[in-house]
Amino acid sequence: MVASLPPAPDPPGEGVPSPAGREEFIDDEGQLWRKVRGPLHRRLTQRLATQADALIIGEAGGGQFRHVPATDRLATWNQIKDRLMAECTPSYAPYEFVSTDGLTLLYIEENC
């Protein structure tokens, strides 16, 4: 009877580690980023939202990257600012990263 059972499913694979919990990561465009600091204070996050070279929202805990173009950053900031480090769902945690060539990334991780 045991021999007639189908094989057991493969165990679930490890999830993609969150960039927020690592010292460096490579984004989906192949850019290497090294963490500078975070979670960030709200005022610094607001400044970086418009001044950083890149802004990525790590949706679903960093499992999927949403690159925010410069033209959409203010609207994105206005949508998430009240949920920074909040006790609601979703909430957002901001981090600053730099590339080897000196670019600045504001990475904001969505926590569900």
Short mmCIF file of N, CA, C and O in Angstrom, two decimals:
data_model
loop_
_atom_site.label_atom_id
_atom_site.label_comp_id
_atom_site.label_asym_id
_atom_site.label_seq_id
_atom_site.Cartn_x
_atom_site.Cartn_y
_atom_site.Cartn_z
N MET A 1 0.82 -1.19 0.00
CA MET A 1 0.00 0.00 0.00
C MET A 1 0.87 1.26 0.00
O MET A 1 0.58 2.20 -0.72
N VAL A 2 1.93 1.29 0.81
CA VAL A 2 2.80 2.45 0.86
C VAL A 2 3.45 2.70 -0.49
O VAL A 2 3.60 3.84 -0.92
N ALA A 3 3.80 1.63 -1.17
CA ALA A 3 4.45 1.77 -2.47
C ALA A 3 3.52 2.41 -3.50
O ALA A 3 3.99 3.01 -4.47
N SER A 4 2.23 2.32 -3.30
CA SER A 4 1.30 2.89 -4.26
C SER A 4 1.06 4.39 -4.06
O SER A 4 0.44 5.03 -4.90
N LEU A 5 1.56 4.94 -2.96
CA LEU A 5 1.39 6.38 -2.71
C LEU A 5 2.31 7.20 -3.61
O LEU A 5 3.42 6.78 -3.93
N PRO A 6 1.85 8.37 -4.03
CA PRO A 6 2.72 9.22 -4.85
C PRO A 6 3.88 9.74 -4.01
O PRO A 6 3.80 9.78 -2.78
N PRO A 7 4.97 10.17 -4.66
CA PRO A 7 6.09 10.70 -3.89
C PRO A 7 5.68 11.95 -3.12
O PRO A 7 4.78 12.69 -3.53
N ALA A 8 6.33 12.15 -2.00
CA ALA A 8 6.05 13.34 -1.18
C ALA A 8 6.46 14.59 -1.94
O ALA A 8 7.44 14.57 -2.70
N PRO A 9 5.73 15.68 -1.77
CA PRO A 9 6.12 16.92 -2.45
C PRO A 9 7.45 17.42 -1.90
O PRO A 9 7.83 17.14 -0.76
N ASP A 10 8.14 18.15 -2.75
CA ASP A 10 9.40 18.76 -2.31
C ASP A 10 9.12 19.73 -1.18
O ASP A 10 8.09 20.41 -1.18
N PRO A 11 10.03 19.83 -0.21
CA PRO A 11 9.83 20.81 0.86
C PRO A 11 9.85 22.22 0.29
O PRO A 11 10.48 22.46 -0.74
N PRO A 12 9.14 23.14 0.92
CA PRO A 12 9.13 24.49 0.39
C PRO A 12 10.54 25.06 0.36
O PRO A 12 11.34 24.82 1.26
N GLY A 13 10.82 25.78 -0.71
CA GLY A 13 12.13 26.40 -0.85
C GLY A 13 12.28 27.56 0.12
O GLY A 13 11.31 28.08 0.65
N GLU A 14 13.50 27.94 0.35
CA GLU A 14 13.74 29.08 1.23
C GLU A 14 13.26 30.34 0.53
O GLU A 14 13.43 30.49 -0.67
N GLY A 15 12.65 31.22 1.27
CA GLY A 15 12.21 32.48 0.72
C GLY A 15 13.40 33.37 0.39
O GLY A 15 14.52 33.13 0.82
N VAL A 16 13.16 34.35 -0.41
CA VAL A 16 14.20 35.30 -0.75
C VAL A 16 14.48 36.14 0.48
O VAL A 16 13.57 36.72 1.06
N PRO A 17 15.74 36.19 0.93
CA PRO A 17 16.04 37.00 2.11
C PRO A 17 15.76 38.48 1.85
O PRO A 17 16.05 39.00 0.78
N SER A 18 15.20 39.12 2.82
CA SER A 18 14.86 40.54 2.71
C SER A 18 16.11 41.39 2.59
O SER A 18 17.06 41.21 3.36
N PRO A 19 16.17 42.33 1.64
CA PRO A 19 17.30 43.24 1.57
C PRO A 19 17.49 44.04 2.87
O PRO A 19 18.61 44.37 3.23
N ALA A 20 16.40 44.31 3.57
CA ALA A 20 16.50 45.07 4.82
C ALA A 20 17.31 44.34 5.87
O ALA A 20 17.94 44.97 6.72
N GLY A 21 17.35 43.03 5.82
CA GLY A 21 18.06 42.25 6.80
C GLY A 21 19.46 41.85 6.38
O GLY A 21 20.12 41.08 7.06
N ARG A 22 19.93 42.38 5.25
CA ARG A 22 21.26 42.02 4.76
C ARG A 22 22.13 43.27 4.65
O ARG A 22 21.63 44.38 4.55
N GLU A 23 23.40 43.06 4.62
CA GLU A 23 24.34 44.18 4.48
C GLU A 23 24.45 44.63 3.03
O GLU A 23 24.78 45.79 2.76
N GLU A 24 24.18 43.73 2.09
CA GLU A 24 24.17 44.10 0.68
C GLU A 24 23.25 43.16 -0.08
O GLU A 24 22.95 42.06 0.38
N PHE A 25 22.80 43.64 -1.23
CA PHE A 25 21.96 42.81 -2.08
C PHE A 25 22.10 43.27 -3.52
O PHE A 25 22.58 44.38 -3.79
N ILE A 26 21.70 42.41 -4.45
CA ILE A 26 21.69 42.74 -5.87
C ILE A 26 20.23 42.84 -6.29
O ILE A 26 19.46 41.90 -6.08
N ASP A 27 19.85 43.99 -6.85
CA ASP A 27 18.46 44.16 -7.25
C ASP A 27 18.18 43.40 -8.55
O ASP A 27 19.08 42.78 -9.14
N ASP A 28 16.94 43.45 -8.99
CA ASP A 28 16.54 42.70 -10.18
C ASP A 28 17.10 43.28 -11.47
O ASP A 28 16.95 42.67 -12.53
N GLU A 29 17.78 44.42 -11.40
CA GLU A 29 18.45 44.99 -12.58
C GLU A 29 19.95 44.73 -12.55
O GLU A 29 20.69 45.24 -13.38
N GLY A 30 20.41 43.96 -11.54
CA GLY A 30 21.81 43.59 -11.46
C GLY A 30 22.71 44.56 -10.71
O GLY A 30 23.93 44.38 -10.67
N GLN A 31 22.14 45.57 -10.07
CA GLN A 31 22.92 46.56 -9.33
C GLN A 31 23.20 46.07 -7.91
O GLN A 31 22.28 45.63 -7.22
N LEU A 32 24.45 46.13 -7.49
CA LEU A 32 24.84 45.77 -6.13
C LEU A 32 24.67 46.98 -5.23
O LEU A 32 25.17 48.07 -5.54
N TRP A 33 23.97 46.79 -4.10
CA TRP A 33 23.74 47.86 -3.13
C TRP A 33 24.26 47.42 -1.77
O TRP A 33 24.05 46.28 -1.37
N ARG A 34 24.91 48.33 -1.05
CA ARG A 34 25.41 48.07 0.30
C ARG A 34 24.64 48.94 1.28
O ARG A 34 24.50 50.15 1.09
N LYS A 35 24.15 48.34 2.37
CA LYS A 35 23.35 49.09 3.35
C LYS A 35 24.22 50.07 4.11
O LYS A 35 25.29 49.74 4.60
N VAL A 36 23.71 51.31 4.23
CA VAL A 36 24.37 52.36 4.99
C VAL A 36 23.74 52.47 6.37
O VAL A 36 24.43 52.50 7.37
N ARG A 37 22.40 52.51 6.40
CA ARG A 37 21.69 52.65 7.68
C ARG A 37 20.20 52.36 7.50
O ARG A 37 19.68 52.41 6.40
N GLY A 38 19.57 52.15 8.63
CA GLY A 38 18.14 51.95 8.63
C GLY A 38 17.73 51.03 9.76
O GLY A 38 18.58 50.34 10.33
N PRO A 39 16.48 51.05 10.11
CA PRO A 39 15.42 51.89 9.56
C PRO A 39 15.70 53.38 9.81
O PRO A 39 16.30 53.74 10.81
N LEU A 40 15.25 54.18 8.87
CA LEU A 40 15.52 55.61 8.87
C LEU A 40 14.43 56.41 9.56
O LEU A 40 13.28 56.00 9.61
N HIS A 41 14.82 57.57 10.03
CA HIS A 41 13.89 58.54 10.59
C HIS A 41 13.00 59.08 9.47
O HIS A 41 13.42 59.18 8.32
N ARG A 42 11.82 59.48 9.82
CA ARG A 42 10.84 59.97 8.85
C ARG A 42 11.35 61.15 8.02
O ARG A 42 11.16 61.20 6.80
N ARG A 43 12.01 62.12 8.65
CA ARG A 43 12.48 63.30 7.90
C ARG A 43 13.55 62.93 6.88
O ARG A 43 13.54 63.44 5.76
N LEU A 44 14.46 62.05 7.26
CA LEU A 44 15.48 61.61 6.31
C LEU A 44 14.84 60.82 5.18
O LEU A 44 15.22 60.98 4.01
N THR A 45 13.87 60.01 5.49
CA THR A 45 13.17 59.25 4.46
C THR A 45 12.49 60.18 3.47
O THR A 45 12.57 59.99 2.26
N GLN A 46 11.85 61.22 3.98
CA GLN A 46 11.17 62.17 3.10
C GLN A 46 12.18 62.86 2.17
O GLN A 46 11.92 63.02 0.98
N ARG A 47 13.33 63.23 2.71
CA ARG A 47 14.35 63.89 1.88
C ARG A 47 14.87 62.94 0.81
O ARG A 47 14.97 63.30 -0.36
N LEU A 48 15.17 61.71 1.21
CA LEU A 48 15.70 60.75 0.25
C LEU A 48 14.65 60.35 -0.80
O LEU A 48 15.01 59.98 -1.92
N ALA A 49 13.39 60.42 -0.44
CA ALA A 49 12.34 60.06 -1.40
C ALA A 49 12.43 60.90 -2.67
O ALA A 49 12.10 60.43 -3.76
N THR A 50 12.90 62.12 -2.54
CA THR A 50 13.02 62.98 -3.72
C THR A 50 14.46 63.16 -4.18
O THR A 50 14.69 63.48 -5.34
N GLN A 51 15.44 62.92 -3.31
CA GLN A 51 16.83 63.21 -3.66
C GLN A 51 17.68 61.98 -3.98
O GLN A 51 18.74 62.11 -4.57
N ALA A 52 17.27 60.80 -3.57
CA ALA A 52 18.06 59.60 -3.84
C ALA A 52 18.09 59.33 -5.35
O ALA A 52 17.20 59.73 -6.09
N ASP A 53 19.12 58.64 -5.77
CA ASP A 53 19.24 58.30 -7.19
C ASP A 53 18.22 57.25 -7.61
O ASP A 53 17.82 57.20 -8.77
N ALA A 54 17.80 56.42 -6.67
CA ALA A 54 16.83 55.37 -6.96
C ALA A 54 15.93 55.16 -5.75
O ALA A 54 16.35 55.38 -4.62
N LEU A 55 14.72 54.72 -6.02
CA LEU A 55 13.76 54.37 -4.97
C LEU A 55 13.13 53.05 -5.35
O LEU A 55 12.60 52.90 -6.46
N ILE A 56 13.25 52.09 -4.44
CA ILE A 56 12.64 50.77 -4.64
C ILE A 56 11.74 50.48 -3.46
O ILE A 56 12.13 50.64 -2.31
N ILE A 57 10.52 50.05 -3.77
CA ILE A 57 9.61 49.54 -2.75
C ILE A 57 9.75 48.01 -2.79
O ILE A 57 9.56 47.39 -3.83
N GLY A 58 10.12 47.43 -1.67
CA GLY A 58 10.23 45.98 -1.56
C GLY A 58 8.89 45.42 -1.16
O GLY A 58 8.60 45.29 0.03
N GLU A 59 8.06 45.12 -2.13
CA GLU A 59 6.71 44.65 -1.84
C GLU A 59 6.75 43.23 -1.28
O GLU A 59 7.67 42.47 -1.57
N ALA A 60 5.76 42.90 -0.49
CA ALA A 60 5.63 41.57 0.12
C ALA A 60 6.89 41.19 0.88
O ALA A 60 7.43 40.11 0.72
N GLY A 61 7.37 42.10 1.71
CA GLY A 61 8.53 41.81 2.54
C GLY A 61 9.83 41.72 1.76
O GLY A 61 10.76 41.07 2.20
N GLY A 62 9.90 42.36 0.63
CA GLY A 62 11.11 42.35 -0.18
C GLY A 62 11.15 41.26 -1.23
O GLY A 62 12.14 41.10 -1.92
N GLY A 63 10.07 40.54 -1.38
CA GLY A 63 10.02 39.46 -2.36
C GLY A 63 9.90 39.93 -3.79
O GLY A 63 10.22 39.20 -4.72
N GLN A 64 9.45 41.15 -3.98
CA GLN A 64 9.28 41.70 -5.33
C GLN A 64 9.65 43.17 -5.27
O GLN A 64 9.21 43.91 -4.37
N PHE A 65 10.45 43.63 -6.22
CA PHE A 65 10.89 45.02 -6.26
C PHE A 65 10.00 45.84 -7.19
O PHE A 65 9.72 45.44 -8.31
N ARG A 66 9.59 47.01 -6.69
CA ARG A 66 8.88 47.98 -7.53
C ARG A 66 9.74 49.22 -7.60
O ARG A 66 9.90 49.94 -6.62
N HIS A 67 10.33 49.47 -8.76
CA HIS A 67 11.15 50.65 -8.98
C HIS A 67 10.23 51.85 -9.20
O HIS A 67 9.35 51.79 -10.05
N VAL A 68 10.43 52.90 -8.43
CA VAL A 68 9.57 54.08 -8.51
C VAL A 68 10.32 55.15 -9.30
O VAL A 68 11.37 55.62 -8.86
N PRO A 69 9.77 55.57 -10.46
CA PRO A 69 10.43 56.63 -11.23
C PRO A 69 10.36 57.96 -10.50
O PRO A 69 9.47 58.19 -9.66
N ALA A 70 11.29 58.85 -10.81
CA ALA A 70 11.38 60.15 -10.14
C ALA A 70 10.07 60.91 -10.20
O ALA A 70 9.69 61.59 -9.24
N THR A 71 9.34 60.78 -11.29
CA THR A 71 8.08 61.51 -11.45
C THR A 71 6.98 61.02 -10.50
O THR A 71 6.02 61.74 -10.26
N ASP A 72 7.12 59.82 -9.96
CA ASP A 72 6.09 59.25 -9.09
C ASP A 72 6.48 59.22 -7.62
O ASP A 72 5.73 58.74 -6.78
N ARG A 73 7.65 59.73 -7.29
CA ARG A 73 8.15 59.59 -5.92
C ARG A 73 7.36 60.39 -4.90
O ARG A 73 7.10 59.90 -3.81
N LEU A 74 6.98 61.61 -5.23
CA LEU A 74 6.22 62.41 -4.27
C LEU A 74 4.87 61.75 -3.98
O LEU A 74 4.45 61.66 -2.83
N ALA A 75 4.21 61.28 -5.01
CA ALA A 75 2.92 60.60 -4.81
C ALA A 75 3.11 59.31 -3.99
O ALA A 75 2.30 59.02 -3.10
N THR A 76 4.17 58.59 -4.25
CA THR A 76 4.45 57.38 -3.48
C THR A 76 4.71 57.72 -2.03
O THR A 76 4.19 57.07 -1.11
N TRP A 77 5.50 58.77 -1.79
CA TRP A 77 5.77 59.21 -0.41
C TRP A 77 4.47 59.54 0.30
O TRP A 77 4.24 59.13 1.43
N ASN A 78 3.59 60.29 -0.37
CA ASN A 78 2.32 60.68 0.25
C ASN A 78 1.44 59.48 0.58
O ASN A 78 0.67 59.52 1.54
N GLN A 79 1.56 58.40 -0.20
CA GLN A 79 0.77 57.20 0.06
C GLN A 79 1.27 56.41 1.25
O GLN A 79 0.48 55.74 1.93
N ILE A 80 2.57 56.45 1.52
CA ILE A 80 3.12 55.58 2.56
C ILE A 80 3.58 56.30 3.82
O ILE A 80 3.81 55.65 4.83
N LYS A 81 3.68 57.61 3.80
CA LYS A 81 4.31 58.32 4.92
C LYS A 81 3.65 58.06 6.27
O LYS A 81 4.34 58.00 7.29
N ASP A 82 2.35 57.88 6.31
CA ASP A 82 1.67 57.64 7.58
C ASP A 82 1.79 56.18 8.04
O ASP A 82 1.35 55.84 9.14
N ARG A 83 2.40 55.35 7.21
CA ARG A 83 2.54 53.93 7.55
C ARG A 83 4.00 53.54 7.81
O ARG A 83 4.30 52.37 7.95
N LEU A 84 4.89 54.54 7.89
CA LEU A 84 6.29 54.25 8.20
C LEU A 84 6.41 53.76 9.63
O LEU A 84 5.94 54.42 10.56
N MET A 85 7.00 52.61 9.78
CA MET A 85 7.25 52.02 11.10
C MET A 85 5.99 52.01 11.96
O MET A 85 6.05 52.20 13.17
N ALA A 86 4.85 51.82 11.33
CA ALA A 86 3.56 51.85 12.03
C ALA A 86 3.12 50.44 12.42
O ALA A 86 3.64 49.45 11.93
N GLU A 87 2.13 50.39 13.28
CA GLU A 87 1.57 49.11 13.74
C GLU A 87 0.29 48.80 12.97
O GLU A 87 -0.70 48.40 13.55
N CYS A 88 0.34 49.01 11.66
CA CYS A 88 -0.81 48.73 10.82
C CYS A 88 -0.34 47.88 9.64
O CYS A 88 0.85 47.64 9.48
N THR A 89 -1.27 47.44 8.83
CA THR A 89 -0.94 46.61 7.68
C THR A 89 -1.46 47.26 6.42
O THR A 89 -2.63 47.61 6.37
N PRO A 90 -0.64 47.45 5.41
CA PRO A 90 0.80 47.24 5.44
C PRO A 90 1.51 48.40 6.13
O PRO A 90 1.00 49.51 6.19
N SER A 91 2.70 48.10 6.63
CA SER A 91 3.56 49.15 7.16
C SER A 91 4.84 49.15 6.34
O SER A 91 5.09 48.21 5.56
N TYR A 92 5.64 50.19 6.49
CA TYR A 92 6.83 50.34 5.66
C TYR A 92 8.03 50.70 6.53
O TYR A 92 7.90 51.47 7.48
N ALA A 93 9.18 50.14 6.18
CA ALA A 93 10.42 50.41 6.88
C ALA A 93 11.47 50.87 5.86
O ALA A 93 11.77 50.14 4.92
N PRO A 94 12.01 52.09 6.03
CA PRO A 94 12.95 52.64 5.05
C PRO A 94 14.42 52.40 5.42
O PRO A 94 14.79 52.45 6.58
N TYR A 95 15.23 52.16 4.39
CA TYR A 95 16.66 51.91 4.55
C TYR A 95 17.42 52.65 3.45
O TYR A 95 16.92 52.79 2.34
N GLU A 96 18.64 53.07 3.77
CA GLU A 96 19.49 53.72 2.77
C GLU A 96 20.59 52.76 2.35
O GLU A 96 21.24 52.13 3.19
N PHE A 97 20.81 52.65 1.05
CA PHE A 97 21.85 51.83 0.46
C PHE A 97 22.67 52.69 -0.49
O PHE A 97 22.17 53.70 -1.00
N VAL A 98 23.91 52.29 -0.76
CA VAL A 98 24.74 52.94 -1.77
C VAL A 98 25.32 51.88 -2.69
O VAL A 98 25.52 50.73 -2.29
N SER A 99 25.59 52.28 -3.93
CA SER A 99 26.22 51.38 -4.90
C SER A 99 27.72 51.60 -4.88
O SER A 99 28.22 52.59 -4.32
N THR A 100 28.44 50.72 -5.53
CA THR A 100 29.90 50.85 -5.59
C THR A 100 30.32 52.09 -6.38
O THR A 100 31.41 52.61 -6.17
N ASP A 101 29.46 52.58 -7.26
CA ASP A 101 29.79 53.78 -8.02
C ASP A 101 29.17 55.05 -7.41
O ASP A 101 29.10 56.09 -8.06
N GLY A 102 28.72 54.97 -6.15
CA GLY A 102 28.30 56.17 -5.43
C GLY A 102 26.84 56.57 -5.55
O GLY A 102 26.46 57.64 -5.06
N LEU A 103 26.00 55.75 -6.15
CA LEU A 103 24.58 56.07 -6.24
C LEU A 103 23.91 55.77 -4.90
O LEU A 103 24.32 54.88 -4.17
N THR A 104 22.86 56.52 -4.60
CA THR A 104 22.10 56.33 -3.36
C THR A 104 20.75 55.71 -3.68
O THR A 104 20.06 56.13 -4.61
N LEU A 105 20.37 54.71 -2.89
CA LEU A 105 19.08 54.05 -3.02
C LEU A 105 18.29 54.22 -1.73
O LEU A 105 18.81 53.97 -0.64
N LEU A 106 17.06 54.64 -1.86
CA LEU A 106 16.11 54.57 -0.74
C LEU A 106 15.31 53.30 -1.00
O LEU A 106 14.58 53.19 -1.98
N TYR A 107 15.50 52.33 -0.11
CA TYR A 107 14.77 51.06 -0.18
C TYR A 107 13.73 51.08 0.93
O TYR A 107 14.06 51.26 2.10
N ILE A 108 12.47 50.93 0.56
CA ILE A 108 11.38 50.93 1.53
C ILE A 108 10.70 49.57 1.47
O ILE A 108 10.14 49.20 0.45
N GLU A 109 10.80 48.85 2.59
CA GLU A 109 10.23 47.50 2.61
C GLU A 109 8.81 47.51 3.14
O GLU A 109 8.53 48.06 4.19
N GLU A 110 7.94 46.87 2.39
CA GLU A 110 6.54 46.72 2.77
C GLU A 110 6.40 45.47 3.64
O GLU A 110 6.87 44.41 3.27
N ASN A 111 5.80 45.64 4.80
CA ASN A 111 5.55 44.51 5.70
C ASN A 111 4.06 44.27 5.80
O ASN A 111 3.31 45.18 6.15
N CYS A 112 3.65 43.08 5.47
CA CYS A 112 2.22 42.74 5.48
C CYS A 112 1.84 41.98 6.71
O CYS A 112 2.56 41.28 7.28
#
